[in-house]
Amino acid sequence: MIKTPSLSILLFFTFFLIHINAASQDIQPLCEESADKCLAKISAQQSYLDENTPPWWALQVRRFDILFNVQRFDELYGLLRPWLENTNSKALPEYKPVVSLFFGKWLRANGRENEAIVALTEALTGLKAQYEKMPSPEVGTRVLNLLGVLGKTKEAQDFAVRLEGEDYDAPIFYKEIFAELGHLALREGDNAKHIEYRIKSLHWALKLPNLQQQAVAYSNYAVALRNNENYEEAEKAFLKGLACAEQAKDIAQVNSIKLRIAENATLDNDAEKARYWLKRVSVEGLPPLQLPRYRKLVRENAPN
């Protein structure tokens, strides 16, 4: 039951009552801001809802996602804890697997691997049952991700084939499916599969009106080619990704791709080209985690 909100809030939540999945889609635009602003807006929207109802949970899962992605693990556990203490009788049954999923992620982040596997396996069992009962892109993505996290590579590949055959009208969904399979292939050291899945992910990314997504997909495809020592083709893909990132004015992605092009040239024993691209990297615009790689490439390509 919805409490007495303003008219705009009431209209906003009409979407939720039509279909629970709409909640996560409708809230997404709020999450393009900073994590703090996004969390504040979600919390404000939840204040108009009764706790432990489908619309409330749809927003709560978004909070879990954001806190995990920005690595605010103490806050994540604070949200999870009430539902862990008496999960069997308290949380709505359809959200128990999601609680187990994020609890497993929290356990893994805290080095409690054996407990994490138990929680993640419990989440996988519940989500697979949900998908069998009512297939959806959202649940399918979580199942695929969990299969990968738990090292069930063959099952993940088979499940992805099934998802592809569902023919959902959701390019972002299929882009993520094949990106996830690309990660698995990379981890397995299967270059041919890695390239195949990155091509498929790129195919779906190009159907999106989102240049940032396209830049990422081109860059990932280029990395797969580079890992297979196809340096010339890798550079072409990197340049296409760079063009997308520049059009999107995504400064971090622009500089990340320039760094990858320099890295590609280094592996191709072309120090002159590597130096050319390194000079075009803005250190201020580079994600901090990539600074060590930048410095390493500068040292490796310094003139004799």
PDB file of C-alpha atoms in Angstrom:
ATOM      1  CA  MET A   1       0.000   0.000   0.000  1.00  0.00           C
ATOM      2  CA  ILE A   2       1.326   3.467  -0.894  1.00  0.00           C
ATOM      3  CA  LYS A   3       1.184   6.164   1.759  1.00  0.00           C
ATOM      4  CA  THR A   4      -0.068   9.663   0.970  1.00  0.00           C
ATOM      5  CA  PRO A   5       2.538  11.256  -1.324  1.00  0.00           C
ATOM      6  CA  SER A   6       2.510  14.244  -3.629  1.00  0.00           C
ATOM      7  CA  LEU A   7       0.882  13.852  -7.030  1.00  0.00           C
ATOM      8  CA  SER A   8       4.258  13.631  -8.797  1.00  0.00           C
ATOM      9  CA  ILE A   9       5.402  10.857  -6.485  1.00  0.00           C
ATOM     10  CA  LEU A  10       2.102   9.041  -6.949  1.00  0.00           C
ATOM     11  CA  LEU A  11       2.482   9.164 -10.716  1.00  0.00           C
ATOM     12  CA  PHE A  12       6.076   7.995 -10.387  1.00  0.00           C
ATOM     13  CA  PHE A  13       5.058   4.902  -8.492  1.00  0.00           C
ATOM     14  CA  THR A  14       2.179   3.993 -10.769  1.00  0.00           C
ATOM     15  CA  PHE A  15       4.933   2.419 -12.877  1.00  0.00           C
ATOM     16  CA  PHE A  16       5.884   0.137 -10.002  1.00  0.00           C
ATOM     17  CA  LEU A  17       2.384  -1.187  -9.542  1.00  0.00           C
ATOM     18  CA  ILE A  18       2.167  -2.123 -13.232  1.00  0.00           C
ATOM     19  CA  HIS A  19       5.346  -4.175 -13.209  1.00  0.00           C
ATOM     20  CA  ILE A  20       8.007  -4.602 -10.552  1.00  0.00           C
ATOM     21  CA  ASN A  21      10.853  -4.610 -13.071  1.00  0.00           C
ATOM     22  CA  ALA A  22       9.877  -1.101 -14.127  1.00  0.00           C
ATOM     23  CA  ALA A  23      11.158   0.127 -10.793  1.00  0.00           C
ATOM     24  CA  SER A  24      14.785  -0.553 -11.531  1.00  0.00           C
ATOM     25  CA  GLN A  25      14.414   0.860 -15.034  1.00  0.00           C
ATOM     26  CA  ASP A  26      12.600   3.990 -13.811  1.00  0.00           C
ATOM     27  CA  ILE A  27      15.087   4.718 -11.062  1.00  0.00           C
ATOM     28  CA  GLN A  28      18.108   4.366 -13.353  1.00  0.00           C
ATOM     29  CA  PRO A  29      18.137   8.020 -14.463  1.00  0.00           C
ATOM     30  CA  LEU A  30      18.405   9.054 -10.797  1.00  0.00           C
ATOM     31  CA  CYS A  31      21.565   6.982 -10.538  1.00  0.00           C
ATOM     32  CA  GLU A  32      23.483   8.859 -13.193  1.00  0.00           C
ATOM     33  CA  GLU A  33      24.379  11.381 -10.492  1.00  0.00           C
ATOM     34  CA  SER A  34      26.839  10.828  -7.649  1.00  0.00           C
ATOM     35  CA  ALA A  35      26.309   7.798  -5.429  1.00  0.00           C
ATOM     36  CA  ASP A  36      25.288   9.998  -2.490  1.00  0.00           C
ATOM     37  CA  LYS A  37      22.690  11.908  -4.505  1.00  0.00           C
ATOM     38  CA  CYS A  38      21.335   8.722  -6.002  1.00  0.00           C
ATOM     39  CA  LEU A  39      21.049   7.006  -2.629  1.00  0.00           C
ATOM     40  CA  ALA A  40      19.363  10.060  -1.131  1.00  0.00           C
ATOM     41  CA  LYS A  41      16.765  10.148  -3.900  1.00  0.00           C
ATOM     42  CA  ILE A  42      16.060   6.438  -3.610  1.00  0.00           C
ATOM     43  CA  SER A  43      15.692   6.735   0.159  1.00  0.00           C
ATOM     44  CA  ALA A  44      13.290   9.643  -0.289  1.00  0.00           C
ATOM     45  CA  GLN A  45      11.169   7.628  -2.711  1.00  0.00           C
ATOM     46  CA  GLN A  46      11.143   4.661  -0.337  1.00  0.00           C
ATOM     47  CA  SER A  47       9.787   6.858   2.455  1.00  0.00           C
ATOM     48  CA  TYR A  48       6.451   6.980   0.600  1.00  0.00           C
ATOM     49  CA  LEU A  49       6.207   3.188   0.470  1.00  0.00           C
ATOM     50  CA  ASP A  50       5.429   0.479   2.978  1.00  0.00           C
ATOM     51  CA  GLU A  51       8.538  -1.524   3.829  1.00  0.00           C
ATOM     52  CA  ASN A  52       8.880  -5.071   2.489  1.00  0.00           C
ATOM     53  CA  THR A  53       6.578  -4.536  -0.491  1.00  0.00           C
ATOM     54  CA  PRO A  54       7.590  -5.172  -4.120  1.00  0.00           C
ATOM     55  CA  PRO A  55       7.996  -1.450  -5.004  1.00  0.00           C
ATOM     56  CA  TRP A  56      10.039  -0.860  -1.835  1.00  0.00           C
ATOM     57  CA  TRP A  57      12.262  -3.875  -2.588  1.00  0.00           C
ATOM     58  CA  ALA A  58      12.830  -2.810  -6.185  1.00  0.00           C
ATOM     59  CA  LEU A  59      14.408   0.362  -4.821  1.00  0.00           C
ATOM     60  CA  GLN A  60      16.234  -1.447  -2.023  1.00  0.00           C
ATOM     61  CA  VAL A  61      18.011  -3.664  -4.567  1.00  0.00           C
ATOM     62  CA  ARG A  62      19.195  -0.516  -6.337  1.00  0.00           C
ATOM     63  CA  ARG A  63      20.672   0.649  -3.020  1.00  0.00           C
ATOM     64  CA  PHE A  64      22.471  -2.692  -2.625  1.00  0.00           C
ATOM     65  CA  ASP A  65      23.878  -2.382  -6.146  1.00  0.00           C
ATOM     66  CA  ILE A  66      25.150   1.150  -5.678  1.00  0.00           C
ATOM     67  CA  LEU A  67      26.762   0.528  -2.297  1.00  0.00           C
ATOM     68  CA  PHE A  68      28.530  -2.571  -3.573  1.00  0.00           C
ATOM     69  CA  ASN A  69      29.739  -0.835  -6.738  1.00  0.00           C
ATOM     70  CA  VAL A  70      31.244   2.077  -4.792  1.00  0.00           C
ATOM     71  CA  GLN A  71      32.678  -0.396  -2.253  1.00  0.00           C
ATOM     72  CA  ARG A  72      30.853   0.995   0.775  1.00  0.00           C
ATOM     73  CA  PHE A  73      30.695  -2.424   2.330  1.00  0.00           C
ATOM     74  CA  ASP A  74      29.852  -1.397   5.908  1.00  0.00           C
ATOM     75  CA  GLU A  75      26.770   0.476   4.700  1.00  0.00           C
ATOM     76  CA  LEU A  76      25.821  -2.465   2.493  1.00  0.00           C
ATOM     77  CA  TYR A  77      25.969  -4.840   5.456  1.00  0.00           C
ATOM     78  CA  GLY A  78      23.884  -2.384   7.473  1.00  0.00           C
ATOM     79  CA  LEU A  79      21.112  -2.643   4.883  1.00  0.00           C
ATOM     80  CA  LEU A  80      21.414  -6.416   4.596  1.00  0.00           C
ATOM     81  CA  ARG A  81      21.566  -7.273   8.287  1.00  0.00           C
ATOM     82  CA  PRO A  82      17.853  -6.916   9.190  1.00  0.00           C
ATOM     83  CA  TRP A  83      16.956  -9.362   6.419  1.00  0.00           C
ATOM     84  CA  LEU A  84      19.680 -11.838   7.364  1.00  0.00           C
ATOM     85  CA  GLU A  85      18.578 -12.195  10.969  1.00  0.00           C
ATOM     86  CA  ASN A  86      15.137 -13.552  10.172  1.00  0.00           C
ATOM     87  CA  THR A  87      15.115 -14.005   6.409  1.00  0.00           C
ATOM     88  CA  ASN A  88      12.880 -17.069   6.325  1.00  0.00           C
ATOM     89  CA  SER A  89       9.818 -15.300   7.743  1.00  0.00           C
ATOM     90  CA  LYS A  90      10.538 -11.637   7.082  1.00  0.00           C
ATOM     91  CA  ALA A  91      11.652 -10.833   3.537  1.00  0.00           C
ATOM     92  CA  LEU A  92       9.374 -11.371   0.562  1.00  0.00           C
ATOM     93  CA  PRO A  93      10.247 -14.799  -0.898  1.00  0.00           C
ATOM     94  CA  GLU A  94      11.139 -13.385  -4.332  1.00  0.00           C
ATOM     95  CA  TYR A  95      13.820 -11.152  -2.785  1.00  0.00           C
ATOM     96  CA  LYS A  96      15.494 -13.729  -0.530  1.00  0.00           C
ATOM     97  CA  PRO A  97      17.913 -14.804  -3.326  1.00  0.00           C
ATOM     98  CA  VAL A  98      18.937 -11.174  -3.891  1.00  0.00           C
ATOM     99  CA  VAL A  99      19.681 -10.767  -0.178  1.00  0.00           C
ATOM    100  CA  SER A 100      21.819 -13.932  -0.344  1.00  0.00           C
ATOM    101  CA  LEU A 101      23.530 -12.613  -3.478  1.00  0.00           C
ATOM    102  CA  PHE A 102      24.651  -9.366  -1.914  1.00  0.00           C
ATOM    103  CA  PHE A 103      25.498 -11.051   1.382  1.00  0.00           C
ATOM    104  CA  GLY A 104      27.732 -13.417  -0.584  1.00  0.00           C
ATOM    105  CA  LYS A 105      29.381 -10.457  -2.315  1.00  0.00           C
ATOM    106  CA  TRP A 106      29.907  -8.800   1.071  1.00  0.00           C
ATOM    107  CA  LEU A 107      31.416 -11.984   2.521  1.00  0.00           C
ATOM    108  CA  ARG A 108      33.776 -12.327  -0.450  1.00  0.00           C
ATOM    109  CA  ALA A 109      34.842  -8.681  -0.144  1.00  0.00           C
ATOM    110  CA  ASN A 110      35.711  -9.394   3.479  1.00  0.00           C
ATOM    111  CA  GLY A 111      37.787 -12.471   2.681  1.00  0.00           C
ATOM    112  CA  ARG A 112      35.264 -15.010   3.964  1.00  0.00           C
ATOM    113  CA  GLU A 113      35.374 -17.145   0.832  1.00  0.00           C
ATOM    114  CA  ASN A 114      33.862 -20.398   2.101  1.00  0.00           C
ATOM    115  CA  GLU A 115      30.849 -18.608   3.589  1.00  0.00           C
ATOM    116  CA  ALA A 116      30.563 -16.532   0.421  1.00  0.00           C
ATOM    117  CA  ILE A 117      30.300 -19.633  -1.754  1.00  0.00           C
ATOM    118  CA  VAL A 118      27.469 -20.975   0.431  1.00  0.00           C
ATOM    119  CA  ALA A 119      25.535 -17.699   0.198  1.00  0.00           C
ATOM    120  CA  LEU A 120      26.158 -17.267  -3.541  1.00  0.00           C
ATOM    121  CA  THR A 121      25.127 -20.867  -4.250  1.00  0.00           C
ATOM    122  CA  GLU A 122      21.933 -20.302  -2.266  1.00  0.00           C
ATOM    123  CA  ALA A 123      21.297 -17.143  -4.318  1.00  0.00           C
ATOM    124  CA  LEU A 124      21.925 -19.007  -7.570  1.00  0.00           C
ATOM    125  CA  THR A 125      19.456 -21.751  -6.651  1.00  0.00           C
ATOM    126  CA  GLY A 126      16.749 -19.226  -5.846  1.00  0.00           C
ATOM    127  CA  LEU A 127      17.319 -17.079  -8.914  1.00  0.00           C
ATOM    128  CA  LYS A 128      17.384 -20.073 -11.259  1.00  0.00           C
ATOM    129  CA  ALA A 129      14.026 -21.159  -9.832  1.00  0.00           C
ATOM    130  CA  GLN A 130      12.670 -17.643 -10.397  1.00  0.00           C
ATOM    131  CA  TYR A 131      13.886 -17.628 -13.977  1.00  0.00           C
ATOM    132  CA  GLU A 132      12.234 -20.970 -14.691  1.00  0.00           C
ATOM    133  CA  LYS A 133       8.963 -19.681 -13.280  1.00  0.00           C
ATOM    134  CA  MET A 134       9.030 -16.234 -14.873  1.00  0.00           C
ATOM    135  CA  PRO A 135      11.927 -15.494 -17.258  1.00  0.00           C
ATOM    136  CA  SER A 136      13.156 -11.893 -17.400  1.00  0.00           C
ATOM    137  CA  PRO A 137      16.339 -10.150 -18.569  1.00  0.00           C
ATOM    138  CA  GLU A 138      17.061  -8.863 -15.057  1.00  0.00           C
ATOM    139  CA  VAL A 139      16.942 -12.284 -13.386  1.00  0.00           C
ATOM    140  CA  GLY A 140      18.715 -13.913 -16.330  1.00  0.00           C
ATOM    141  CA  THR A 141      21.612 -11.476 -16.014  1.00  0.00           C
ATOM    142  CA  ARG A 142      21.984 -12.221 -12.310  1.00  0.00           C
ATOM    143  CA  VAL A 143      21.935 -15.985 -12.942  1.00  0.00           C
ATOM    144  CA  LEU A 144      24.599 -15.673 -15.631  1.00  0.00           C
ATOM    145  CA  ASN A 145      26.774 -13.489 -13.425  1.00  0.00           C
ATOM    146  CA  LEU A 146      26.520 -15.929 -10.523  1.00  0.00           C
ATOM    147  CA  LEU A 147      27.413 -18.885 -12.729  1.00  0.00           C
ATOM    148  CA  GLY A 148      30.555 -17.001 -13.718  1.00  0.00           C
ATOM    149  CA  VAL A 149      31.393 -15.941 -10.162  1.00  0.00           C
ATOM    150  CA  LEU A 150      31.060 -19.554  -8.980  1.00  0.00           C
ATOM    151  CA  GLY A 151      33.307 -20.804 -11.785  1.00  0.00           C
ATOM    152  CA  LYS A 152      30.566 -22.706 -13.620  1.00  0.00           C
ATOM    153  CA  THR A 153      31.882 -21.652 -17.035  1.00  0.00           C
ATOM    154  CA  LYS A 154      30.294 -24.369 -19.187  1.00  0.00           C
ATOM    155  CA  GLU A 155      26.904 -23.920 -17.522  1.00  0.00           C
ATOM    156  CA  ALA A 156      27.218 -20.149 -17.982  1.00  0.00           C
ATOM    157  CA  GLN A 157      27.916 -20.601 -21.699  1.00  0.00           C
ATOM    158  CA  ASP A 158      24.957 -22.941 -22.121  1.00  0.00           C
ATOM    159  CA  PHE A 159      22.692 -20.571 -20.206  1.00  0.00           C
ATOM    160  CA  ALA A 160      23.829 -17.652 -22.378  1.00  0.00           C
ATOM    161  CA  VAL A 161      22.813 -19.588 -25.495  1.00  0.00           C
ATOM    162  CA  ARG A 162      19.390 -20.046 -23.927  1.00  0.00           C
ATOM    163  CA  LEU A 163      19.156 -16.347 -23.068  1.00  0.00           C
ATOM    164  CA  GLU A 164      20.109 -15.399 -26.614  1.00  0.00           C
ATOM    165  CA  GLY A 165      17.301 -17.599 -27.875  1.00  0.00           C
ATOM    166  CA  GLU A 166      14.721 -15.851 -25.681  1.00  0.00           C
ATOM    167  CA  ASP A 167      14.831 -12.946 -28.145  1.00  0.00           C
ATOM    168  CA  TYR A 168      14.180 -10.174 -25.613  1.00  0.00           C
ATOM    169  CA  ASP A 169      13.833  -6.673 -27.036  1.00  0.00           C
ATOM    170  CA  ALA A 170      16.721  -5.476 -24.866  1.00  0.00           C
ATOM    171  CA  PRO A 171      20.072  -4.706 -26.569  1.00  0.00           C
ATOM    172  CA  ILE A 172      21.691  -3.633 -23.283  1.00  0.00           C
ATOM    173  CA  PHE A 173      20.784  -7.036 -21.839  1.00  0.00           C
ATOM    174  CA  TYR A 174      22.474  -8.945 -24.647  1.00  0.00           C
ATOM    175  CA  LYS A 175      25.459  -6.594 -24.598  1.00  0.00           C
ATOM    176  CA  GLU A 176      25.973  -7.439 -20.926  1.00  0.00           C
ATOM    177  CA  ILE A 177      25.453 -11.171 -21.481  1.00  0.00           C
ATOM    178  CA  PHE A 178      28.284 -11.377 -23.980  1.00  0.00           C
ATOM    179  CA  ALA A 179      30.474  -8.978 -22.024  1.00  0.00           C
ATOM    180  CA  GLU A 180      30.137 -11.340 -19.059  1.00  0.00           C
ATOM    181  CA  LEU A 181      30.989 -14.344 -21.243  1.00  0.00           C
ATOM    182  CA  GLY A 182      33.961 -12.386 -22.542  1.00  0.00           C
ATOM    183  CA  HIS A 183      35.229 -11.996 -18.980  1.00  0.00           C
ATOM    184  CA  LEU A 184      34.843 -15.721 -18.416  1.00  0.00           C
ATOM    185  CA  ALA A 185      36.693 -16.592 -21.640  1.00  0.00           C
ATOM    186  CA  LEU A 186      39.514 -14.216 -20.705  1.00  0.00           C
ATOM    187  CA  ARG A 187      39.802 -15.841 -17.306  1.00  0.00           C
ATOM    188  CA  GLU A 188      39.892 -19.273 -18.949  1.00  0.00           C
ATOM    189  CA  GLY A 189      42.597 -18.095 -21.380  1.00  0.00           C
ATOM    190  CA  ASP A 190      40.447 -18.918 -24.416  1.00  0.00           C
ATOM    191  CA  ASN A 191      41.390 -16.160 -26.880  1.00  0.00           C
ATOM    192  CA  ALA A 192      39.136 -17.401 -29.686  1.00  0.00           C
ATOM    193  CA  LYS A 193      36.054 -17.421 -27.454  1.00  0.00           C
ATOM    194  CA  HIS A 194      37.092 -14.101 -25.939  1.00  0.00           C
ATOM    195  CA  ILE A 195      37.119 -12.486 -29.381  1.00  0.00           C
ATOM    196  CA  GLU A 196      33.838 -14.166 -30.377  1.00  0.00           C
ATOM    197  CA  TYR A 197      31.995 -12.914 -27.299  1.00  0.00           C
ATOM    198  CA  ARG A 198      33.438  -9.400 -27.574  1.00  0.00           C
ATOM    199  CA  ILE A 199      32.235  -9.211 -31.196  1.00  0.00           C
ATOM    200  CA  LYS A 200      28.745 -10.206 -30.067  1.00  0.00           C
ATOM    201  CA  SER A 201      28.798  -7.700 -27.206  1.00  0.00           C
ATOM    202  CA  LEU A 202      29.882  -4.977 -29.624  1.00  0.00           C
ATOM    203  CA  HIS A 203      27.115  -5.965 -32.049  1.00  0.00           C
ATOM    204  CA  TRP A 204      24.497  -5.284 -29.375  1.00  0.00           C
ATOM    205  CA  ALA A 205      26.240  -2.155 -28.068  1.00  0.00           C
ATOM    206  CA  LEU A 206      26.003  -0.617 -31.541  1.00  0.00           C
ATOM    207  CA  LYS A 207      22.216  -0.964 -31.326  1.00  0.00           C
ATOM    208  CA  LEU A 208      22.202   1.336 -28.285  1.00  0.00           C
ATOM    209  CA  PRO A 209      21.962   5.125 -28.563  1.00  0.00           C
ATOM    210  CA  ASN A 210      24.805   5.352 -26.057  1.00  0.00           C
ATOM    211  CA  LEU A 211      28.281   6.284 -27.267  1.00  0.00           C
ATOM    212  CA  GLN A 212      29.856   5.493 -23.887  1.00  0.00           C
ATOM    213  CA  GLN A 213      28.610   1.912 -24.053  1.00  0.00           C
ATOM    214  CA  GLN A 214      29.893   1.654 -27.613  1.00  0.00           C
ATOM    215  CA  ALA A 215      33.304   3.004 -26.596  1.00  0.00           C
ATOM    216  CA  VAL A 216      33.603   0.389 -23.854  1.00  0.00           C
ATOM    217  CA  ALA A 217      32.524  -2.415 -26.204  1.00  0.00           C
ATOM    218  CA  TYR A 218      35.032  -1.376 -28.894  1.00  0.00           C
ATOM    219  CA  SER A 219      37.782  -1.152 -26.278  1.00  0.00           C
ATOM    220  CA  ASN A 220      36.985  -4.596 -24.873  1.00  0.00           C
ATOM    221  CA  TYR A 221      36.951  -6.068 -28.374  1.00  0.00           C
ATOM    222  CA  ALA A 222      40.308  -4.428 -29.074  1.00  0.00           C
ATOM    223  CA  VAL A 223      41.786  -5.938 -25.904  1.00  0.00           C
ATOM    224  CA  ALA A 224      40.662  -9.387 -27.045  1.00  0.00           C
ATOM    225  CA  LEU A 225      42.390  -8.829 -30.397  1.00  0.00           C
ATOM    226  CA  ARG A 226      45.501  -7.525 -28.675  1.00  0.00           C
ATOM    227  CA  ASN A 227      45.646 -10.576 -26.408  1.00  0.00           C
ATOM    228  CA  ASN A 228      45.638 -12.677 -29.577  1.00  0.00           C
ATOM    229  CA  GLU A 229      48.539 -10.571 -30.939  1.00  0.00           C
ATOM    230  CA  ASN A 230      46.326  -9.044 -33.663  1.00  0.00           C
ATOM    231  CA  TYR A 231      47.876  -5.652 -32.964  1.00  0.00           C
ATOM    232  CA  GLU A 232      46.900  -3.908 -36.205  1.00  0.00           C
ATOM    233  CA  GLU A 233      43.233  -4.882 -35.928  1.00  0.00           C
ATOM    234  CA  ALA A 234      43.290  -4.065 -32.225  1.00  0.00           C
ATOM    235  CA  GLU A 235      44.473  -0.526 -32.959  1.00  0.00           C
ATOM    236  CA  LYS A 236      41.632  -0.041 -35.466  1.00  0.00           C
ATOM    237  CA  ALA A 237      39.086  -1.117 -32.853  1.00  0.00           C
ATOM    238  CA  PHE A 238      40.682   1.101 -30.202  1.00  0.00           C
ATOM    239  CA  LEU A 239      40.483   4.099 -32.549  1.00  0.00           C
ATOM    240  CA  LYS A 240      36.774   3.474 -33.165  1.00  0.00           C
ATOM    241  CA  GLY A 241      36.236   3.305 -29.425  1.00  0.00           C
ATOM    242  CA  LEU A 242      38.225   6.502 -28.970  1.00  0.00           C
ATOM    243  CA  ALA A 243      36.017   8.300 -31.507  1.00  0.00           C
ATOM    244  CA  CYS A 244      32.903   7.219 -29.573  1.00  0.00           C
ATOM    245  CA  ALA A 245      34.377   8.298 -26.232  1.00  0.00           C
ATOM    246  CA  GLU A 246      35.372  11.699 -27.654  1.00  0.00           C
ATOM    247  CA  GLN A 247      31.872  12.263 -29.041  1.00  0.00           C
ATOM    248  CA  ALA A 248      30.429  11.299 -25.656  1.00  0.00           C
ATOM    249  CA  LYS A 249      32.901  13.677 -23.940  1.00  0.00           C
ATOM    250  CA  ASP A 250      33.850  10.823 -21.608  1.00  0.00           C
ATOM    251  CA  ILE A 251      37.239  12.138 -20.480  1.00  0.00           C
ATOM    252  CA  ALA A 252      38.195   9.104 -18.410  1.00  0.00           C
ATOM    253  CA  GLN A 253      37.376   6.703 -21.242  1.00  0.00           C
ATOM    254  CA  VAL A 254      39.203   8.879 -23.790  1.00  0.00           C
ATOM    255  CA  ASN A 255      42.398   8.762 -21.773  1.00  0.00           C
ATOM    256  CA  SER A 256      42.014   5.097 -20.897  1.00  0.00           C
ATOM    257  CA  ILE A 257      41.753   4.171 -24.581  1.00  0.00           C
ATOM    258  CA  LYS A 258      44.752   6.338 -25.498  1.00  0.00           C
ATOM    259  CA  LEU A 259      46.711   4.485 -22.838  1.00  0.00           C
ATOM    260  CA  ARG A 260      45.562   1.144 -24.257  1.00  0.00           C
ATOM    261  CA  ILE A 261      46.669   2.188 -27.738  1.00  0.00           C
ATOM    262  CA  ALA A 262      50.105   3.015 -26.323  1.00  0.00           C
ATOM    263  CA  GLU A 263      50.148  -0.362 -24.584  1.00  0.00           C
ATOM    264  CA  ASN A 264      49.158  -2.080 -27.824  1.00  0.00           C
ATOM    265  CA  ALA A 265      52.025  -0.335 -29.649  1.00  0.00           C
ATOM    266  CA  THR A 266      54.441  -1.352 -26.897  1.00  0.00           C
ATOM    267  CA  LEU A 267      53.478  -4.996 -27.275  1.00  0.00           C
ATOM    268  CA  ASP A 268      53.927  -4.590 -31.041  1.00  0.00           C
ATOM    269  CA  ASN A 269      57.478  -3.283 -30.404  1.00  0.00           C
ATOM    270  CA  ASP A 270      56.654   0.173 -31.795  1.00  0.00           C
ATOM    271  CA  ALA A 271      58.108   2.489 -29.158  1.00  0.00           C
ATOM    272  CA  GLU A 272      57.740   5.581 -31.335  1.00  0.00           C
ATOM    273  CA  LYS A 273      53.998   5.056 -31.725  1.00  0.00           C
ATOM    274  CA  ALA A 274      53.703   4.260 -28.025  1.00  0.00           C
ATOM    275  CA  ARG A 275      55.395   7.558 -27.112  1.00  0.00           C
ATOM    276  CA  TYR A 276      53.113   9.413 -29.539  1.00  0.00           C
ATOM    277  CA  TRP A 277      50.011   8.162 -27.714  1.00  0.00           C
ATOM    278  CA  LEU A 278      51.468   8.493 -24.228  1.00  0.00           C
ATOM    279  CA  LYS A 279      52.040  12.205 -24.905  1.00  0.00           C
ATOM    280  CA  ARG A 280      48.333  12.511 -25.656  1.00  0.00           C
ATOM    281  CA  VAL A 281      47.227  10.973 -22.373  1.00  0.00           C
ATOM    282  CA  SER A 282      46.048  13.520 -19.812  1.00  0.00           C
ATOM    283  CA  VAL A 283      47.242  12.215 -16.459  1.00  0.00           C
ATOM    284  CA  GLU A 284      44.615  14.354 -14.711  1.00  0.00           C
ATOM    285  CA  GLY A 285      41.880  12.721 -16.798  1.00  0.00           C
ATOM    286  CA  LEU A 286      43.125   9.178 -16.287  1.00  0.00           C
ATOM    287  CA  PRO A 287      41.378   6.973 -13.697  1.00  0.00           C
ATOM    288  CA  PRO A 288      43.721   6.734 -10.656  1.00  0.00           C
ATOM    289  CA  LEU A 289      43.973   2.937 -10.854  1.00  0.00           C
ATOM    290  CA  GLN A 290      45.575   3.262 -14.293  1.00  0.00           C
ATOM    291  CA  LEU A 291      48.356   5.634 -13.224  1.00  0.00           C
ATOM    292  CA  PRO A 292      50.839   2.834 -12.360  1.00  0.00           C
ATOM    293  CA  ARG A 293      50.337   1.329 -15.827  1.00  0.00           C
ATOM    294  CA  TYR A 294      50.873   4.744 -17.410  1.00  0.00           C
ATOM    295  CA  ARG A 295      54.158   5.265 -15.541  1.00  0.00           C
ATOM    296  CA  LYS A 296      55.327   1.757 -16.430  1.00  0.00           C
ATOM    297  CA  LEU A 297      54.689   2.365 -20.137  1.00  0.00           C
ATOM    298  CA  VAL A 298      56.502   5.700 -20.006  1.00  0.00           C
ATOM    299  CA  ARG A 299      59.559   3.965 -18.522  1.00  0.00           C
ATOM    300  CA  GLU A 300      59.451   1.092 -21.016  1.00  0.00           C
ATOM    301  CA  ASN A 301      59.245   3.421 -24.002  1.00  0.00           C
ATOM    302  CA  ALA A 302      61.738   6.072 -22.894  1.00  0.00           C
ATOM    303  CA  PRO A 303      64.276   6.893 -25.655  1.00  0.00           C
ATOM    304  CA  ASN A 304      67.670   5.268 -25.164  1.00  0.00           C
TER     305      ASN A 304
END
